[in-house]
mmCIF file of C-alpha atoms and ligand atoms in Angstrom:
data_model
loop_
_atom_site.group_PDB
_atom_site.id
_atom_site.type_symbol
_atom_site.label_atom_id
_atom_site.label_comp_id
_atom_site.label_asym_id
_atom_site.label_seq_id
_atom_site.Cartn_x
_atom_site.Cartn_y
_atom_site.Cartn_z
ATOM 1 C CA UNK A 284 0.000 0.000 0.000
ATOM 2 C CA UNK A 285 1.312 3.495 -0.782
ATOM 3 C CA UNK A 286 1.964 5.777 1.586
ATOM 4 C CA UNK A 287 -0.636 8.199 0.372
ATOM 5 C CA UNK A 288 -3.487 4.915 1.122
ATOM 6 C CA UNK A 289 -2.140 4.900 4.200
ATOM 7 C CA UNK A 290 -2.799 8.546 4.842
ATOM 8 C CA UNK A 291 0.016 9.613 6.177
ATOM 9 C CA UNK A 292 1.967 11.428 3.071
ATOM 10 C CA UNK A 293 4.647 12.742 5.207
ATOM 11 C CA UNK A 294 6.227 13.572 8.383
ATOM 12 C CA UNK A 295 5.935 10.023 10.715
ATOM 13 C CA UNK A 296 9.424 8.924 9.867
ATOM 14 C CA UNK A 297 10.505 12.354 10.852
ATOM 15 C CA UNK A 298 8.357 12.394 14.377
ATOM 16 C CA UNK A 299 9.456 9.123 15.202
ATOM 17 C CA UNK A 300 13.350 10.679 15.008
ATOM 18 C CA UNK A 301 13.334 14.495 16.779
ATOM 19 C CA UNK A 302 16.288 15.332 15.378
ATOM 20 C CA UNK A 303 17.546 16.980 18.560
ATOM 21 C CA UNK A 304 17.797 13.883 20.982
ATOM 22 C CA UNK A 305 17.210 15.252 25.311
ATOM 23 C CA UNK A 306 20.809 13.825 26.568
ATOM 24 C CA UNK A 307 20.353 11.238 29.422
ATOM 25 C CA UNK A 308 20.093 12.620 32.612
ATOM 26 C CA UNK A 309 23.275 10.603 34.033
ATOM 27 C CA UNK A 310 25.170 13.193 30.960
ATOM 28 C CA UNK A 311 23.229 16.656 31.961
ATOM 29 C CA UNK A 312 24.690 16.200 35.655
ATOM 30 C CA UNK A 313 26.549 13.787 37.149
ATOM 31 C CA UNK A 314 26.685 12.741 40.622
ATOM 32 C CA UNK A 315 28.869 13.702 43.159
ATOM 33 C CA UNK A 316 30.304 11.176 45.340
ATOM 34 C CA UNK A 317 29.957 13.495 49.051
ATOM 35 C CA UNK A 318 26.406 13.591 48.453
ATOM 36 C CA UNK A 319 24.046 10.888 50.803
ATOM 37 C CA UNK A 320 22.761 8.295 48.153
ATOM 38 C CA UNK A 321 19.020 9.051 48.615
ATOM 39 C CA UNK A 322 19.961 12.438 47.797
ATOM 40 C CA UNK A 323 21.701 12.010 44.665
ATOM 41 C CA UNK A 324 18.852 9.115 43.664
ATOM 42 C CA UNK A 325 16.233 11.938 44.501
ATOM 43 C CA UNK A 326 18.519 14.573 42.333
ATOM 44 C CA UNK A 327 18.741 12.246 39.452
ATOM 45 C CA UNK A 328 15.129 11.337 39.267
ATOM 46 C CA UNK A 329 14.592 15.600 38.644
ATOM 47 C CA UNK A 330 17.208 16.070 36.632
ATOM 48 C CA UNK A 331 15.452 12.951 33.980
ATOM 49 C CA UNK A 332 11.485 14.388 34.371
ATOM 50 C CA UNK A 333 9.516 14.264 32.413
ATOM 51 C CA UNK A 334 10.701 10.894 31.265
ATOM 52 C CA UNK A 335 10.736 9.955 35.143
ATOM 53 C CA UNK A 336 6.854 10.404 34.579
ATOM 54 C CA UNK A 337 6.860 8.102 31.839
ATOM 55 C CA UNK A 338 5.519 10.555 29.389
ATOM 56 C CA UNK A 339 8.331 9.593 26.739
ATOM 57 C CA UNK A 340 7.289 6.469 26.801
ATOM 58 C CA UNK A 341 4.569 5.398 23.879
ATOM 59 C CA UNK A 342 2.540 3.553 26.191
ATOM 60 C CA UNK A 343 1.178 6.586 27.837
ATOM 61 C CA UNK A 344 -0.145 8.181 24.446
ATOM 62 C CA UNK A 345 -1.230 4.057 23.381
ATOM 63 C CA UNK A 346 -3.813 4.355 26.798
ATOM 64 C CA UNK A 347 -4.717 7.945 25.973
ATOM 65 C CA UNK A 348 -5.670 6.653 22.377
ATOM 66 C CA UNK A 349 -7.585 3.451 23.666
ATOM 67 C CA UNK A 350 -9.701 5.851 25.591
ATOM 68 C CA UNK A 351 -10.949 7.852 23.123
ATOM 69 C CA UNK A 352 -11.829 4.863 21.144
ATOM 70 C CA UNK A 353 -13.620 3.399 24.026
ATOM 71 C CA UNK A 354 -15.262 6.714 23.840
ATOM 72 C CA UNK A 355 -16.440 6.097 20.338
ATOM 73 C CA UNK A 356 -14.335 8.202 18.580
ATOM 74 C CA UNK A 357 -13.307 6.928 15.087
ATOM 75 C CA UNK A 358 -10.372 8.010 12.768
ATOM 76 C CA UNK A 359 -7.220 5.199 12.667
ATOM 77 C CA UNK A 360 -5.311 7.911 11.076
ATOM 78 C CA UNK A 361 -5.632 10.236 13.843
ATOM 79 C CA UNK A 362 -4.683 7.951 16.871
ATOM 80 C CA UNK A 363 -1.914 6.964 14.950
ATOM 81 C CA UNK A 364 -0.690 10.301 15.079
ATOM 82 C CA UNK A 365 -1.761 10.808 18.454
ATOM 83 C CA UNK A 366 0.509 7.865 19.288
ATOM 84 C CA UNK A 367 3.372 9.316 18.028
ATOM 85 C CA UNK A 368 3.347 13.226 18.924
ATOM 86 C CA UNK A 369 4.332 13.980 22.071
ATOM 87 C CA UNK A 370 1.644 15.819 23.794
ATOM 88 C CA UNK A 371 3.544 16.693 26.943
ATOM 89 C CA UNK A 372 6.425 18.573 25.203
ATOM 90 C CA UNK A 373 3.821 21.353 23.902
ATOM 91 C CA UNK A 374 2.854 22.304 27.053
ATOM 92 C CA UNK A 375 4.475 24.050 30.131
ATOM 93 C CA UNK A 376 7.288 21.277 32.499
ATOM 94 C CA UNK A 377 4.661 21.928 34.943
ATOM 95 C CA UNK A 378 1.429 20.464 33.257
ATOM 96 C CA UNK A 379 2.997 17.725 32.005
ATOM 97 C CA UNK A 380 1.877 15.395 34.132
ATOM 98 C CA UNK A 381 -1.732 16.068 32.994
ATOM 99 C CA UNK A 382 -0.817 16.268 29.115
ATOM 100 C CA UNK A 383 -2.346 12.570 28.431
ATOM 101 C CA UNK A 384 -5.440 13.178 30.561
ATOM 102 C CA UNK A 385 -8.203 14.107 28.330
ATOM 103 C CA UNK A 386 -8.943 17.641 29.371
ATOM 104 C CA UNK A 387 -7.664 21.475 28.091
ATOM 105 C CA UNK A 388 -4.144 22.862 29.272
ATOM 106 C CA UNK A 389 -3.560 26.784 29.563
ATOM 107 C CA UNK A 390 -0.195 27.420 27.016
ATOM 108 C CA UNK A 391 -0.239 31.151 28.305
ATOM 109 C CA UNK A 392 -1.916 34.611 27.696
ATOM 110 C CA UNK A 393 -5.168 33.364 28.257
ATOM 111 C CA UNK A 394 -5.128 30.807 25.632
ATOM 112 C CA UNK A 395 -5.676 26.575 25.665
ATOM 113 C CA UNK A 396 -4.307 23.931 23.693
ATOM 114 C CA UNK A 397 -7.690 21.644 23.478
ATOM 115 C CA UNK A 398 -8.904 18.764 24.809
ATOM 116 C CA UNK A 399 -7.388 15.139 22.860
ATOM 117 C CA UNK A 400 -10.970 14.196 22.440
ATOM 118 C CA UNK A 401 -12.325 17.002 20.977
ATOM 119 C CA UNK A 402 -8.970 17.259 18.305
ATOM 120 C CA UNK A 403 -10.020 13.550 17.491
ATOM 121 C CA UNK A 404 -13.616 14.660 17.167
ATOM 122 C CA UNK A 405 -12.391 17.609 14.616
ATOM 123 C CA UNK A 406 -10.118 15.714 12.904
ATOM 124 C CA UNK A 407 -12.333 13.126 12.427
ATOM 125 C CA UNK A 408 -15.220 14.840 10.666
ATOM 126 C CA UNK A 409 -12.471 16.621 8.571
ATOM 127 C CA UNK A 410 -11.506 13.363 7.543
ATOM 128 C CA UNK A 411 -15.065 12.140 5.818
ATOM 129 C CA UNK A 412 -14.813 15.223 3.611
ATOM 130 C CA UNK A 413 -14.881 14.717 0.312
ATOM 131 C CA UNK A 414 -11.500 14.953 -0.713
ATOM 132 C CA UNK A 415 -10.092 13.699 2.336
ATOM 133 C CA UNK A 416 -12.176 9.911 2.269
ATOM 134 C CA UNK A 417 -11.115 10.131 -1.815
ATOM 135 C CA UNK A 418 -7.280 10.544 -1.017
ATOM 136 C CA UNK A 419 -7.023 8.789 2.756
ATOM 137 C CA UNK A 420 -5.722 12.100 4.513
ATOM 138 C CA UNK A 421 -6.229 15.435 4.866
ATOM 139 C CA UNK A 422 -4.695 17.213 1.443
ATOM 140 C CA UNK A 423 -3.627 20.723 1.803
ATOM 141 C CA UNK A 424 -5.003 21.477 5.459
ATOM 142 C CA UNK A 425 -5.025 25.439 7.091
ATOM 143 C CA UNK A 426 -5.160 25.598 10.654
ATOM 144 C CA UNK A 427 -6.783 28.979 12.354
ATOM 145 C CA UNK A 428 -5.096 29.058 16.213
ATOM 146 C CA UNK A 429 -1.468 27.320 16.139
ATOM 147 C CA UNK A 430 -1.238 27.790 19.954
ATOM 148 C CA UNK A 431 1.580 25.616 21.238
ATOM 149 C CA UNK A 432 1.509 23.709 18.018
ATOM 150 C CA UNK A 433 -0.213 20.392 18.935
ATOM 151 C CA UNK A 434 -2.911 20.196 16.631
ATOM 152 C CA UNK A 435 -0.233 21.134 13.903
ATOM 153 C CA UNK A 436 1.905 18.694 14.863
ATOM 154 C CA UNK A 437 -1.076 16.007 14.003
ATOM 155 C CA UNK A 438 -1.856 17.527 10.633
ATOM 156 C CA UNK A 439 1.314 17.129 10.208
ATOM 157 C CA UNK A 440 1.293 13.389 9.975
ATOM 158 C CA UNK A 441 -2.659 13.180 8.144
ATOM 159 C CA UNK A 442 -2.470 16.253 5.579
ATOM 160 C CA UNK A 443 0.338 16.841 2.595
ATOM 161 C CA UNK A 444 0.650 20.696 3.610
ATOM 162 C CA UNK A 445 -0.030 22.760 6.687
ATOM 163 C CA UNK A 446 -0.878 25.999 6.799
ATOM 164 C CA UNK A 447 -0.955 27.068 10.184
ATOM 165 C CA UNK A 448 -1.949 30.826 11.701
ATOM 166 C CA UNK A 449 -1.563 31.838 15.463
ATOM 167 C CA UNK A 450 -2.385 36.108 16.083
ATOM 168 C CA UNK A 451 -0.582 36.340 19.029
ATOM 169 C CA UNK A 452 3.350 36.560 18.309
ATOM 170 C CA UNK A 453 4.486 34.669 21.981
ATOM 171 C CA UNK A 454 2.452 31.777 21.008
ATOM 172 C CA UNK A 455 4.223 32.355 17.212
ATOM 173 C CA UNK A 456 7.480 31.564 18.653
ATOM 174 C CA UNK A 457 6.385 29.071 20.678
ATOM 175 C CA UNK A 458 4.949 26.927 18.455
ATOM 176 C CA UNK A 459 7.488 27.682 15.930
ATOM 177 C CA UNK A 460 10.262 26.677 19.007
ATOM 178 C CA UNK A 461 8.025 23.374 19.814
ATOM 179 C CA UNK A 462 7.707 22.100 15.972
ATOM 180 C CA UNK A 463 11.853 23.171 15.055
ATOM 181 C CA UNK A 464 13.519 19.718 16.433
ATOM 182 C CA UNK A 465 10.563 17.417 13.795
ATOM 183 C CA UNK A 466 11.762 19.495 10.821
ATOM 184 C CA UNK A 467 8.452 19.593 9.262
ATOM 185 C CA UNK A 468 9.033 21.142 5.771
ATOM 186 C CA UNK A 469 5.093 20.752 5.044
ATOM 187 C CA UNK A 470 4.121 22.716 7.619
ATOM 188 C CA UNK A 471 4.293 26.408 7.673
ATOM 189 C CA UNK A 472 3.615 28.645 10.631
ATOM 190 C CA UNK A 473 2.114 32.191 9.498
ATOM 191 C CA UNK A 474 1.758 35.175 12.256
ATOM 192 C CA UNK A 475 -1.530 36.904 11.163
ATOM 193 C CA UNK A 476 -4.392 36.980 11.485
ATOM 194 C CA UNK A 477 -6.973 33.833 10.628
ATOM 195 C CA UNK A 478 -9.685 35.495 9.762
ATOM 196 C CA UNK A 479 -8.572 36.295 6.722
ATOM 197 C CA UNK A 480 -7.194 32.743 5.746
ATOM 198 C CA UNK A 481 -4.174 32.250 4.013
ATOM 199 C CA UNK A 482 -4.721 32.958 0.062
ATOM 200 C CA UNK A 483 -1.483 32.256 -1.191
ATOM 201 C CA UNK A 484 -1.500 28.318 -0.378
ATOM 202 C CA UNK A 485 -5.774 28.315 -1.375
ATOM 203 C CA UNK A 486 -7.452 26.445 -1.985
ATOM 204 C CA UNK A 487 -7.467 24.152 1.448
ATOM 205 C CA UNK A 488 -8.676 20.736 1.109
ATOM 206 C CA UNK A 489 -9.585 21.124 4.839
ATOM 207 C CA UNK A 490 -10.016 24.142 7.035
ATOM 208 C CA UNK A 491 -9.952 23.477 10.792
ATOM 209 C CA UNK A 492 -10.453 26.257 13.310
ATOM 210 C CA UNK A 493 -9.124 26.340 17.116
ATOM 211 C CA UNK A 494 -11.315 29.415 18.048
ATOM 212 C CA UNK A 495 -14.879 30.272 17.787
ATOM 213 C CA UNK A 496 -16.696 33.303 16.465
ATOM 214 C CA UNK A 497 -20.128 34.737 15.823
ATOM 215 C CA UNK A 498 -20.260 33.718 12.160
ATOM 216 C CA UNK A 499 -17.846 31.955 9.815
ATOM 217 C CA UNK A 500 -15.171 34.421 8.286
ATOM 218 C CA UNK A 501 -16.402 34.800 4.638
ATOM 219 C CA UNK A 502 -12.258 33.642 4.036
ATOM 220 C CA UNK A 503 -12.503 30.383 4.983
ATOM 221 C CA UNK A 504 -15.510 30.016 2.727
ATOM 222 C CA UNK A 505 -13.817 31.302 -0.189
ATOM 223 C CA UNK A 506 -10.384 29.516 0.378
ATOM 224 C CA UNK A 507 -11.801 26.204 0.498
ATOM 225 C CA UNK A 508 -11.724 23.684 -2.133
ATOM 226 C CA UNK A 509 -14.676 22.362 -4.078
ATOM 227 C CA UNK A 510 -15.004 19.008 -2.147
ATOM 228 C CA UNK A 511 -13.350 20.452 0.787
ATOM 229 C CA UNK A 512 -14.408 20.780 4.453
ATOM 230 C CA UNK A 513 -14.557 22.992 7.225
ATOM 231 C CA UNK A 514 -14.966 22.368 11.228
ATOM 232 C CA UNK A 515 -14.777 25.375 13.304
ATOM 233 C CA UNK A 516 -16.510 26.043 16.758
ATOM 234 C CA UNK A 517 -19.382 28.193 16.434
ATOM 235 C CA UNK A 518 -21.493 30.764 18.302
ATOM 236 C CA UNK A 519 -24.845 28.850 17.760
ATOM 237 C CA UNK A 520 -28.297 31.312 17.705
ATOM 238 C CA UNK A 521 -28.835 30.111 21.198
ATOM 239 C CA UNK A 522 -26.114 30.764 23.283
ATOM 240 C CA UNK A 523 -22.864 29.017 23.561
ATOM 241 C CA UNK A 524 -20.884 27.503 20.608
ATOM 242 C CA UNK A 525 -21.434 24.731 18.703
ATOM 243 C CA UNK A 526 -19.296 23.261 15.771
ATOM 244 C CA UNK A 527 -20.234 23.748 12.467
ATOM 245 C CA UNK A 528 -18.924 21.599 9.649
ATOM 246 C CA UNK A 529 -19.244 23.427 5.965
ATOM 247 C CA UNK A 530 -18.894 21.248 2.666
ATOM 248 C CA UNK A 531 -17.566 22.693 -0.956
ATOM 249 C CA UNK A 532 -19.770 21.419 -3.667
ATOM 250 C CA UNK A 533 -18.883 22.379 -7.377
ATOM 251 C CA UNK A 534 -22.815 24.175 -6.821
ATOM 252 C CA UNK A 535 -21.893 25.731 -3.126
ATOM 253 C CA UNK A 536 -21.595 25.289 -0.029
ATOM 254 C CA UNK A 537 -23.389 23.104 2.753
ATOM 255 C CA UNK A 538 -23.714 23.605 6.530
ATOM 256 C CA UNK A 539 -24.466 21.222 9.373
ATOM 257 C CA UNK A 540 -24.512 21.998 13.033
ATOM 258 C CA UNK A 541 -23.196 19.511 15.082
ATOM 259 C CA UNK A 542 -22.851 19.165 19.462
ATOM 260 C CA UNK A 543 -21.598 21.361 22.156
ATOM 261 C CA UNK A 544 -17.834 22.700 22.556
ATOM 262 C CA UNK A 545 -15.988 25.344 24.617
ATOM 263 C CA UNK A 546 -13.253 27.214 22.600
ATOM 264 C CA UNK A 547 -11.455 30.506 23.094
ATOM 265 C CA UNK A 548 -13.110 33.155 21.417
ATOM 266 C CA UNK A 549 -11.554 34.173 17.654
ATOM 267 C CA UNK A 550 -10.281 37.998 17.484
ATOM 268 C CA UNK A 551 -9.161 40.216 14.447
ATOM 269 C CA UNK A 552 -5.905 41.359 14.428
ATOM 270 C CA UNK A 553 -2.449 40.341 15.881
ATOM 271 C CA UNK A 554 -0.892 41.396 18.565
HETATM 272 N N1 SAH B 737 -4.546 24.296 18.065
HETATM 273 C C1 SAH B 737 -4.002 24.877 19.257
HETATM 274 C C2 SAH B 737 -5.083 25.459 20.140
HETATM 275 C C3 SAH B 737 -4.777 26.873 20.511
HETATM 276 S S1 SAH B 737 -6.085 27.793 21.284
HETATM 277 C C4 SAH B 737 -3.094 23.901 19.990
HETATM 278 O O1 SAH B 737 -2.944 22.756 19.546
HETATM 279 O O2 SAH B 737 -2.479 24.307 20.965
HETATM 280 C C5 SAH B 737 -6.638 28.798 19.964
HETATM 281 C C6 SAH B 737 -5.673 29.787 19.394
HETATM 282 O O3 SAH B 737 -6.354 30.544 18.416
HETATM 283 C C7 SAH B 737 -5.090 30.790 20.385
HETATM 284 O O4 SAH B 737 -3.705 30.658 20.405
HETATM 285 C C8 SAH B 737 -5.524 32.141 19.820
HETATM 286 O O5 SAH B 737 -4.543 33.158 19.969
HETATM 287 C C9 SAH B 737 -5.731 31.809 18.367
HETATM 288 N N2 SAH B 737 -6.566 32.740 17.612
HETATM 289 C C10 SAH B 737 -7.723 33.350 17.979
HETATM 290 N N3 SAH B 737 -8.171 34.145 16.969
HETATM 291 C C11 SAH B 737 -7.268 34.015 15.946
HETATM 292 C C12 SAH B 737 -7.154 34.590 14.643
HETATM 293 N N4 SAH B 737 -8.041 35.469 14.158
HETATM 294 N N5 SAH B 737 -6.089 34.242 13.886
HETATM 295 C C13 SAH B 737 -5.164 33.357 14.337
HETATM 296 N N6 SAH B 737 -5.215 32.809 15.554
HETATM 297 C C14 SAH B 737 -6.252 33.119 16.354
#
């Protein structure tokens, strides 16, 4: 089966080798002899977190992925990927511990990287669009909301190009800082702002937002591909947000409203 079947044009080979390795701890600081034993065992176990915690271990992301498919969440593709990107390095030393639990994580300035079942969820419906259940992954995808990089990361591994945007310039660099040791040459991070899309790379096979707004920017619309889709979070008419999944036709465009979700609200501009 070719590599395109398997929906995964690029980018696994490259996340299962970071190209900058952490050293071992026994490398980053060695042990002094005058110390009590306990102490340096204690020392040692700090100096090696998070992989003390496990969290560099694939097992960890292999029961995060078994419980979103006990949850009934579909998309082989996607837990694949899930299996291989390491969750806890996008968020803050501190949170690590809680990167393979299925709930939100503040990344700074107000922001979240989003909960692992409600990326599956997304990334799911993106992939029975069209073109996506035609080719077996995503196409050209454009993220709106980089964040830490996470999500990017995955559509890394299920689309052939990534455009992703992020308006505020600390979460830029970080996600830019998080992605540099994969290497991904088919993703590229834009600062901007998502609202207007990304016309240069258009037209997107698949358009997923990370942020939620009153109405659908009339961008998106445009830049997406006849047989493409669209999931973004939603303000729905009564109150709260929903997410709404838009499908390119060669006649137009169709809209379906789908169950409850929680996302940080979209804003113009960059700052
Ligand atoms: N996908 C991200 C989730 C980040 S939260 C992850 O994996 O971490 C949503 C992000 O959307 C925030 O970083 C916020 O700054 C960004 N955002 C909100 N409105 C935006 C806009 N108009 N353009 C680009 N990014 C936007």
């Amino acid at each position: 089966m070719s590599d395109k079947r398997r929906g995964f044009p690029l980018g696994l080979d490259k996340l299962a080798q970071p190209t900058t390795a952490r050293a071992p701890a026994s490398a980053r600081e060695p042990l002094r002899p005058q110390r009590l034993l306990h102490q340096a065992a204690q020392d040692a176990a700090r100096s090696a977190a998070p992989s003390g915690l496990g969290l560099d271990s694939a097992h960890v992301r292999a029961r995060m992925v078994d419980r979103l498919r006990a949850e009934g969440l579909r998309g082989e593709p996607i837990f694949e990927a899930m299996g291989r990107v390491p969750r806890h390095q996008f968020v803050d030393t501190a949170l690590a511990n809680q990167a393979y639990e299925d709930t939100s994580l503040p990344i700074g300035l107000g922001q979240t990287i989003s909960k692992p079942s409600v990326i599956a969820r997304m990334l799911g419906l993106l992939l029975e669009g069209a073109n996506a259940r035609r080719e077996g992954h995503l196409g050209r995808a454009l993220e709106i909301g980089t964040g830490c990089g996470y999500q990017a990361a995955l559509l890394a591994c299920i689309a052939r190009h990534v455009v992703s945007i992020e308006r505020l310039r600390p979460l830029f660099d970080k996600a830019r800082a998080n992605l540099a040791p994969w290497r991904l040459d088919q993703v590229r991070l834009v600062y901007g702002d998502g609202m207007l899309g990304h016309a240069p790379r258009a037209p997107y096979d698949s358009i997923v937002a990370a942020a939620g707004g009153e109405d659908l920017p009339p961008a998106w619309l445009e830049q997406l591909a006849i047989g493409g889709r669209l999931v973004a979070p939603m303000q729905s008419t009564g109150g709260g947000q929903v997410l709404v999944v838009v499908d390119r036709t060669a006649t137009g465009w169709s809209r379906s409203h789908h169950e409850g979700v929680h996302f940080v609200p979209l804003k113009s501009g960059v700052l």
